[in-house]
Amino acid sequence: MQLLASAEVMQGIDRSAIHKLRIPGLLLMENAGRAFVDELARRVGPLAGRMVAVVCGKGNNGGDGFVIARHLANRGCDVRVTLLGKTSSVTGDARTNLDALLGMVKRKAGAVVVEGTLSTRRLARSRNAVIIVDAILGTGFTGEVRGLYRDAIEWINRQQSFVAAVDVPSGVDASTGIVEGAAVRAHLTVTMGLAKIGHYVGAGADCSGDVRVVDISVPPALLKPGNGPVFRVEGNDAAAALPGRPRTAHKYSVGKVLVIGGSRNFSGAPLMTAQAVLRSGAGAVVLGFPAGIHAAVARRVTEVILAPHGDGSTASLGMDAAPALLERAAWADTVAIGPGLSREEKTAALVRHLVALVERPLVIDADALFALKGHTSILRKRKAATILTPHTGEFGTLQGMEASAADKYRVGAARDFARKTGAVIVLKGAPTVTAEPRGSVYVNSTGNPGMATIGSGDVLTGLVAGLAAQGMDGVHAAFVGVYLHGLAGDLASARYGERSMVATDILEMIPGAFAGVK
């Protein structure tokens, strides 16, 4: 599992390396520049003879840029360095490396031109650069880029060159991935010590390109999770967490799930959830639904056990279904509630009643989330695992916040709500993040824009519920289910294309996703 750092965490690691372990900052900067050039060469091939523009800010990111320029020159590149400011404004380790670079220029020890300027006019002299190195702003940047720096970023983005960013693309908030205004759109980001949250979340994911983490000799003891760590989930993590299947398995020993959902106009949603339960490896699934949609449901299923409630006129579930559903829930290993359920008040009352009384792990999605608006205190009282799977709109409704804010601050928002409710929160989106009450957050690494299609979330609910029924704890069932769901979506995209894929295509690809992580 890949540990991700916020700007604050990374700055703390750097301080510890320099002040506690007495590793000179100048050495770390030298290592960073050398490692960057090595990684760049691995990506683009031999560097000798290529024209490279290195655009530097006044801080330590610019200091890395000065080191990079020196090493590029040593490898035979035609290097043009633009400093966005006066040389007198550069201090500390960055100034030491600027002086070393200027000494190289003075002694003609390499093909280097340093442009000190307060405008981007001289950047035009670098318009023929094959490669542009963005060393303007580092991990400590927040807010909106303005003035000269913004002009430089926009100039970089207009070029046809290969763009490589140092640590984080300038203009991207390393902790959140937020971009206010402008940010460099890099093809490659070479980052030091640990990848940053902003590389994989929000607009930062679109700006970072291929992210490569390099070692700059910070001791591994400092690169360890602290309080509320953030991880990026990869295939080996999913494979390691999946439960085994004994040779003596039978259908009732490998997971039993009750799915509660469906209403007059939404008969397909709970069916996709139930099918995904079975595709997850669970042995049996019962679908509790209103009897009024029995005909629509029955003609579309084979393996699912049907449990209609009410008479033929019942098109949505109410409190009269509670006793039978509670009895079914006691049989099940996990209960999933919400897909296609409807937002009628009688149904919302049933949801709250079941959430309070069901003693099994519970996956809550869709309309069942709507029923919890103003009633999330129920969640804190539950003893069994509770997993909520909202998209940002549903999350905003539960939290009383705008969906755009939930999307913008998804890692922190999901973590805060998990701590508040005691539930595992799966905040769906790009990327989906899973937060647990203890504060850890898991960022998914699979999925694609084609999964933004109706029914995709219903499939995810079934996957998570099925894994939980097989004995996985709530947080592992959640982030592994999210990973497999995204991988199935990637397989569907490869076959059908992002534009044309639908939720049943994702469902179809679940077996391939499981095969892909073994």
XYZ file of C-alpha atoms in Angstrom:
518
model
C 0.000 0.000 0.000
C 1.453 3.346 -0.994
C 1.647 5.905 1.799
C 0.666 9.418 0.694
C 1.801 12.576 2.452
C 0.204 15.947 2.951
C 2.371 19.040 2.607
C 2.432 19.378 6.390
C 3.552 15.788 6.906
C 6.252 16.053 4.251
C 7.578 19.306 5.675
C 7.723 17.668 9.093
C 9.736 14.777 7.651
C 12.158 17.198 6.016
C 12.587 19.112 9.285
C 13.256 15.915 11.199
C 15.832 14.782 8.639
C 17.645 18.122 8.778
C 17.393 19.114 12.444
C 17.136 15.814 14.308
C 19.223 13.520 12.113
C 21.604 16.293 11.013
C 21.289 15.536 7.310
C 22.218 18.791 5.539
C 19.413 20.347 3.545
C 21.943 21.047 0.829
C 22.595 17.306 0.519
C 18.874 16.535 0.260
C 18.517 19.179 -2.461
C 21.469 17.728 -4.371
C 20.025 14.226 -4.107
C 16.629 15.482 -5.260
C 18.053 17.139 -8.359
C 20.192 14.176 -9.324
C 17.325 11.704 -8.792
C 15.011 13.907 -10.868
C 17.392 13.864 -13.824
C 17.842 10.094 -13.542
C 14.073 9.596 -13.603
C 13.647 12.028 -16.496
C 16.217 10.097 -18.523
C 14.388 6.838 -17.786
C 11.204 8.372 -19.132
C 12.393 10.250 -22.240
C 15.629 8.449 -23.099
C 19.116 9.892 -23.667
C 19.303 13.572 -22.731
C 22.502 14.642 -24.504
C 21.933 17.264 -27.174
C 18.385 18.113 -26.130
C 17.283 21.650 -25.343
C 15.766 21.857 -21.866
C 14.075 24.885 -20.295
C 14.158 24.939 -16.483
C 11.732 27.468 -14.977
C 12.567 28.221 -11.353
C 10.893 30.009 -8.482
C 12.736 31.700 -5.633
C 12.263 28.978 -2.994
C 13.529 25.448 -2.434
C 11.648 24.106 -5.455
C 13.666 26.544 -7.515
C 16.766 25.337 -5.661
C 15.998 21.811 -6.879
C 15.695 23.319 -10.348
C 19.189 24.838 -10.162
C 20.628 21.430 -9.236
C 18.655 19.821 -12.065
C 19.986 22.377 -14.547
C 23.570 21.659 -13.493
C 23.163 17.911 -13.890
C 21.401 18.309 -17.240
C 24.301 20.407 -18.471
C 26.731 17.751 -17.263
C 24.829 15.240 -19.390
C 25.253 17.333 -22.497
C 21.911 19.153 -22.628
C 21.468 22.662 -23.956
C 19.976 24.176 -20.791
C 18.187 27.494 -20.439
C 17.227 28.471 -16.881
C 14.662 31.172 -16.169
C 14.496 32.533 -12.637
C 11.141 34.160 -11.900
C 12.581 36.926 -9.768
C 15.840 38.627 -8.877
C 18.863 36.627 -7.853
C 18.999 38.712 -4.669
C 15.643 37.225 -3.582
C 17.023 33.672 -3.549
C 18.382 32.594 -0.148
C 19.581 29.580 1.833
C 20.341 26.273 0.134
C 18.618 27.464 -3.024
C 21.048 30.399 -3.205
C 24.029 28.088 -2.761
C 22.891 26.038 -5.737
C 22.129 29.137 -7.789
C 25.668 30.380 -7.152
C 27.060 26.986 -8.202
C 25.049 27.190 -11.404
C 26.163 30.749 -12.075
C 29.747 29.631 -11.519
C 29.261 26.953 -14.154
C 27.930 29.583 -16.549
C 30.804 31.958 -15.840
C 33.400 29.288 -16.502
C 31.500 27.933 -19.514
C 31.512 24.500 -17.933
C 28.311 23.512 -19.704
C 25.735 24.773 -22.186
C 23.760 26.808 -19.634
C 22.093 30.213 -19.951
C 20.531 31.765 -16.836
C 17.823 34.359 -17.416
C 17.087 36.457 -14.332
C 13.910 38.352 -15.140
C 10.789 39.927 -13.648
C 8.708 39.190 -16.726
C 8.105 36.122 -18.858
C 9.336 37.867 -21.978
C 12.605 35.965 -21.965
C 10.790 32.665 -21.657
C 10.064 33.039 -25.352
C 13.735 32.289 -25.971
C 13.028 28.787 -24.662
C 10.101 28.120 -26.973
C 12.088 25.499 -28.903
C 12.797 23.452 -25.771
C 12.068 19.764 -26.168
C 11.660 19.432 -22.391
C 10.430 21.951 -19.817
C 11.172 21.439 -16.125
C 8.676 23.067 -13.759
C 10.554 24.066 -10.600
C 8.429 27.085 -9.696
C 6.345 26.213 -6.632
C 6.726 23.335 -4.199
C 4.649 21.339 -1.735
C 4.150 24.292 0.594
C 2.055 26.226 -1.918
C -1.652 26.849 -1.257
C -4.173 29.259 -2.748
C -4.250 30.868 -6.169
C -1.232 31.527 -8.354
C -1.046 35.156 -9.438
C 1.119 37.584 -11.377
C 4.418 36.509 -12.851
C 4.130 32.914 -11.661
C 0.733 32.506 -13.262
C 2.045 33.974 -16.505
C 4.886 31.454 -16.460
C 2.533 28.533 -15.782
C 0.256 29.549 -18.635
C 3.285 29.893 -20.922
C 4.427 26.365 -20.013
C 0.970 24.973 -20.742
C 0.929 26.591 -24.203
C 4.114 24.837 -25.318
C 4.259 21.523 -27.156
C 7.190 20.335 -25.010
C 7.386 17.387 -22.635
C 6.741 18.865 -19.186
C 8.279 17.402 -16.026
C 7.339 18.836 -12.621
C 9.571 18.871 -9.558
C 7.774 17.360 -6.518
C 4.307 18.703 -7.405
C 3.036 20.616 -10.457
C 3.123 24.332 -9.681
C -0.324 25.594 -8.721
C -1.492 22.265 -7.246
C -2.163 22.086 -3.507
C -0.088 19.066 -2.471
C -2.447 18.179 0.398
C -5.780 18.359 -1.421
C -5.171 18.415 -5.173
C -7.062 21.707 -5.351
C -6.184 24.082 -8.178
C -7.275 27.684 -7.785
C -6.868 29.321 -11.169
C -3.833 27.915 -12.993
C -1.534 24.918 -12.580
C 1.136 23.282 -14.686
C -0.123 20.305 -16.664
C 2.792 17.898 -16.404
C 3.440 14.674 -18.280
C 5.739 13.489 -15.502
C 5.991 14.467 -11.836
C 9.073 13.357 -9.924
C 8.365 13.641 -6.212
C 10.678 13.236 -3.255
C 10.406 10.674 -0.453
C 6.654 10.053 -0.592
C 3.914 10.700 -3.120
C 1.574 13.503 -2.106
C -2.180 13.293 -1.672
C -2.636 16.022 -4.270
C -1.034 13.878 -6.961
C -4.042 11.552 -6.962
C -6.996 13.643 -5.788
C -9.005 16.407 -7.443
C -7.571 18.516 -10.241
C -4.091 17.569 -9.071
C -4.574 14.103 -10.548
C -5.146 15.620 -13.985
C -2.074 17.866 -13.645
C 0.449 15.365 -12.282
C 0.684 12.912 -15.173
C 2.888 9.918 -14.422
C 4.000 10.195 -10.778
C 7.373 8.767 -9.805
C 8.687 8.706 -6.237
C 12.449 8.970 -5.777
C 14.719 8.310 -2.822
C 16.740 11.336 -1.663
C 18.305 9.538 1.328
C 15.648 10.380 3.893
C 15.826 7.412 6.322
C 12.900 4.967 5.986
C 12.189 5.382 9.707
C 10.873 8.869 8.929
C 8.721 7.733 6.002
C 6.150 5.888 8.097
C 2.437 6.458 8.764
C 1.509 8.907 11.496
C -1.916 9.791 12.874
C -4.699 9.652 10.288
C -2.539 8.289 7.461
C -3.615 8.318 3.818
C -2.864 5.324 1.602
C -3.258 4.586 -2.086
C -4.721 1.119 -2.669
C -3.024 -1.054 -5.272
C -3.641 -4.514 -6.683
C -1.429 -6.407 -4.256
C -3.323 -4.814 -1.351
C -6.619 -6.156 -2.682
C -5.124 -9.595 -3.314
C -3.662 -9.811 0.183
C -6.941 -8.866 1.862
C -9.272 -11.246 0.003
C -10.510 -14.153 2.121
C -9.602 -17.718 1.241
C -12.185 -20.282 0.192
C -11.867 -23.682 1.904
C -12.452 -26.873 -0.065
C -15.276 -27.699 2.341
C -17.172 -24.505 1.440
C -20.902 -24.614 0.802
C -23.312 -21.883 -0.214
C -24.250 -20.909 3.327
C -20.701 -20.940 4.704
C -19.177 -18.410 2.301
C -21.465 -15.474 2.876
C -25.211 -14.816 3.055
C -26.513 -11.361 2.151
C -29.903 -9.698 2.442
C -30.436 -6.902 -0.088
C -33.315 -4.526 0.669
C -34.398 -2.240 -2.137
C -36.588 -1.560 -5.116
C -39.724 0.477 -5.810
C -42.155 1.056 -8.677
C -39.739 2.802 -11.058
C -36.516 1.278 -9.765
C -36.609 -2.492 -10.046
C -33.214 -2.805 -11.723
C -31.073 -1.250 -8.990
C -31.514 -3.934 -6.294
C -31.120 -6.648 -8.925
C -27.695 -5.330 -9.929
C -26.728 -5.165 -6.277
C -27.841 -8.750 -5.700
C -25.985 -9.987 -8.782
C -22.828 -8.184 -7.658
C -23.125 -9.912 -4.264
C -22.980 -13.269 -5.997
C -20.130 -12.197 -8.265
C -18.172 -11.187 -5.154
C -18.036 -14.822 -4.066
C -20.864 -14.827 -1.523
C -22.871 -18.032 -1.580
C -26.460 -16.844 -1.176
C -28.415 -13.618 -1.559
C -32.011 -12.833 -0.654
C -33.664 -9.797 -2.219
C -36.319 -8.119 -0.074
C -38.505 -5.854 -2.242
C -42.101 -4.612 -2.567
C -44.463 -7.185 -4.059
C -45.852 -4.647 -6.515
C -42.727 -4.992 -8.680
C -42.568 -8.783 -8.444
C -43.214 -9.395 -12.143
C -40.485 -6.974 -13.219
C -37.999 -8.564 -10.824
C -38.838 -12.242 -11.312
C -38.350 -12.303 -15.069
C -34.778 -10.987 -14.757
C -33.223 -13.247 -12.121
C -32.166 -16.846 -11.724
C -29.757 -17.272 -8.790
C -31.266 -14.640 -6.468
C -33.750 -15.739 -3.788
C -36.801 -13.454 -3.946
C -38.622 -12.241 -0.838
C -41.474 -9.903 -1.863
C -43.286 -7.944 0.849
C -46.867 -6.746 0.800
C -49.513 -7.471 -1.828
C -49.574 -6.779 -5.541
C -50.387 -3.113 -4.995
C -47.344 -2.478 -2.766
C -44.827 -0.487 -4.840
C -42.594 0.662 -1.978
C -41.638 -0.761 1.384
C -42.986 0.504 4.707
C -42.975 -0.376 8.387
C -45.252 -3.380 7.834
C -42.273 -5.153 6.221
C -40.044 -4.633 9.261
C -40.682 -7.908 11.155
C -40.007 -10.107 8.135
C -36.949 -8.105 7.100
C -35.498 -8.263 10.608
C -35.969 -12.018 10.586
C -34.159 -12.235 7.242
C -31.419 -9.954 8.544
C -30.798 -12.304 11.462
C -30.204 -15.094 8.907
C -27.811 -13.025 6.836
C -24.131 -12.319 7.446
C -24.450 -8.831 5.953
C -27.346 -6.562 4.959
C -27.327 -4.039 2.100
C -30.087 -1.448 2.051
C -30.994 1.356 -0.301
C -30.733 0.595 -4.045
C -33.908 1.835 -5.745
C -35.719 1.980 -2.394
C -37.627 5.289 -2.934
C -37.732 8.373 -0.739
C -41.267 8.019 0.570
C -41.588 8.875 4.244
C -42.919 5.426 5.145
C -39.816 3.925 3.522
C -37.501 6.382 5.268
C -39.060 5.414 8.605
C -38.427 1.738 7.807
C -34.792 2.475 6.977
C -34.179 4.232 10.280
C -35.907 1.394 12.159
C -33.756 -1.244 10.464
C -30.511 0.685 10.865
C -31.170 0.899 14.580
C -32.118 -2.757 15.049
C -30.150 -4.837 12.521
C -27.283 -6.501 14.360
C -25.337 -7.531 11.276
C -22.797 -5.498 9.255
C -24.788 -3.036 7.188
C -24.045 -1.383 3.834
C -26.171 1.729 3.327
C -26.559 3.320 -0.103
C -28.759 5.459 -2.314
C -32.238 6.269 -0.947
C -31.403 4.760 2.440
C -28.783 7.507 2.832
C -31.446 10.113 2.164
C -33.509 8.625 4.998
C -30.647 9.292 7.427
C -30.583 13.044 6.841
C -30.841 14.579 10.298
C -30.672 11.123 11.915
C -27.006 10.159 11.617
C -26.782 9.790 15.404
C -28.339 6.341 14.862
C -25.104 5.225 13.277
C -23.022 5.946 16.353
C -25.184 3.571 18.417
C -24.672 0.572 16.144
C -22.349 -2.178 17.357
C -21.827 -4.033 14.068
C -19.865 -2.549 11.173
C -21.616 0.148 9.176
C -20.518 1.158 5.679
C -21.986 4.178 3.894
C -21.408 4.540 0.135
C -22.547 8.049 -0.872
C -21.674 10.024 -3.973
C -20.862 13.665 -3.304
C -24.489 14.790 -3.653
C -25.704 12.264 -1.093
C -22.740 13.045 1.135
C -23.543 16.743 0.974
C -27.142 16.021 1.956
C -26.028 13.997 4.990
C -23.456 16.569 6.036
C -25.416 19.720 5.235
C -22.729 20.923 2.827
C -22.494 21.651 -0.884
C -21.597 18.671 -3.072
C -18.812 20.758 -4.631
C -17.209 21.221 -1.198
C -17.381 17.481 -0.519
C -15.680 16.840 -3.844
C -13.043 19.516 -3.271
C -12.047 18.341 0.193
C -12.942 14.663 -0.213
C -10.151 13.160 1.909
C -10.713 15.435 4.895
C -14.497 15.447 4.556
C -14.749 11.649 4.456
C -12.364 11.290 7.400
C -14.281 13.804 9.518
C -17.627 12.125 8.846
C -16.228 8.660 9.610
C -14.947 9.906 12.952
C -18.238 11.625 13.689
C -20.481 8.652 12.900
C -18.289 5.665 13.706
C -19.060 4.336 10.216
C -16.802 3.482 7.295
C -17.393 6.102 4.613
C -16.951 5.299 0.925
C -17.105 8.682 -0.796
C -17.586 7.829 -4.447
C -15.992 9.949 -7.130
C -12.701 10.556 -8.889
C -11.062 9.031 -7.006
C -13.247 7.171 -4.544
C -11.878 7.446 -1.018
C -12.641 5.171 1.918
C -12.339 6.554 5.451
C -12.547 4.674 8.728
C -13.430 6.041 12.171
C -9.837 5.790 13.431
C -8.806 8.324 10.801
C -7.076 6.284 8.100
C -8.096 7.067 4.530
C -7.688 4.834 1.469
C -7.503 6.423 -1.988
C -8.498 4.157 -4.863
C -6.235 3.721 -7.879
C -8.632 2.103 -10.367
C -11.618 3.324 -12.378
C -12.312 5.683 -15.254
C -14.829 8.357 -16.344
C -16.952 5.767 -18.152
C -18.123 4.534 -14.754
C -20.138 7.714 -14.327
C -23.264 5.873 -15.406
C -26.511 5.015 -13.656
C -26.355 1.757 -11.711
C -22.591 1.762 -11.223
C -23.013 2.506 -7.506
C -25.524 -0.326 -7.103
C -22.893 -2.760 -8.354
C -20.374 -1.359 -5.863
C -22.835 -1.798 -2.982
C -23.234 -5.471 -3.846
C -19.497 -6.032 -4.097
C -18.820 -4.442 -0.716
C -21.697 -6.296 0.959
C -20.602 -9.605 -0.516
C -17.022 -9.200 0.680
C -18.185 -8.218 4.155
C -20.370 -11.337 4.254
C -17.293 -13.455 3.574
C -15.695 -12.303 6.818
C -13.813 -9.162 5.805
C -14.013 -6.297 8.290
C -15.833 -3.165 7.219
C -12.890 -1.059 6.065
C -11.215 -3.875 4.102
C -14.477 -4.917 2.475
C -14.977 -1.294 1.488
C -11.625 -0.389 -0.041
C -11.110 -3.795 -1.654
C -14.634 -3.650 -3.087
C -13.924 -0.175 -4.431
C -10.662 -1.351 -6.003
C -12.290 -4.360 -7.699
C -15.232 -2.248 -8.839
C -12.854 0.210 -10.463
C -10.805 -2.567 -12.035
C -13.974 -4.115 -13.467
C -14.796 -0.672 -14.846
C -11.363 -0.476 -16.462
C -11.893 -3.873 -18.082
C -15.310 -2.766 -19.333
C -13.783 0.414 -20.722
C -11.140 -1.575 -22.569
C -13.843 -3.700 -24.205
C -16.615 -1.176 -24.832
C -14.987 2.238 -24.488
C -15.686 4.834 -21.798
C -18.477 6.495 -23.751
C -20.591 3.412 -24.319
C -20.137 1.293 -21.213
C -23.041 0.786 -18.785
C -23.334 -0.609 -15.269
C -24.127 -4.154 -16.383
C -20.844 -4.122 -18.305
C -19.068 -3.474 -14.997
C -21.034 -6.326 -13.428
C -19.975 -8.603 -16.290
C -16.304 -7.802 -15.720
C -16.182 -8.550 -11.972
C -14.825 -12.106 -12.514
C -12.018 -10.647 -14.614
C -11.262 -8.132 -11.888
C -10.883 -10.898 -9.303
C -8.658 -12.826 -11.690
C -6.566 -9.693 -12.166
C -5.578 -9.384 -8.507
C -4.549 -12.993 -7.889
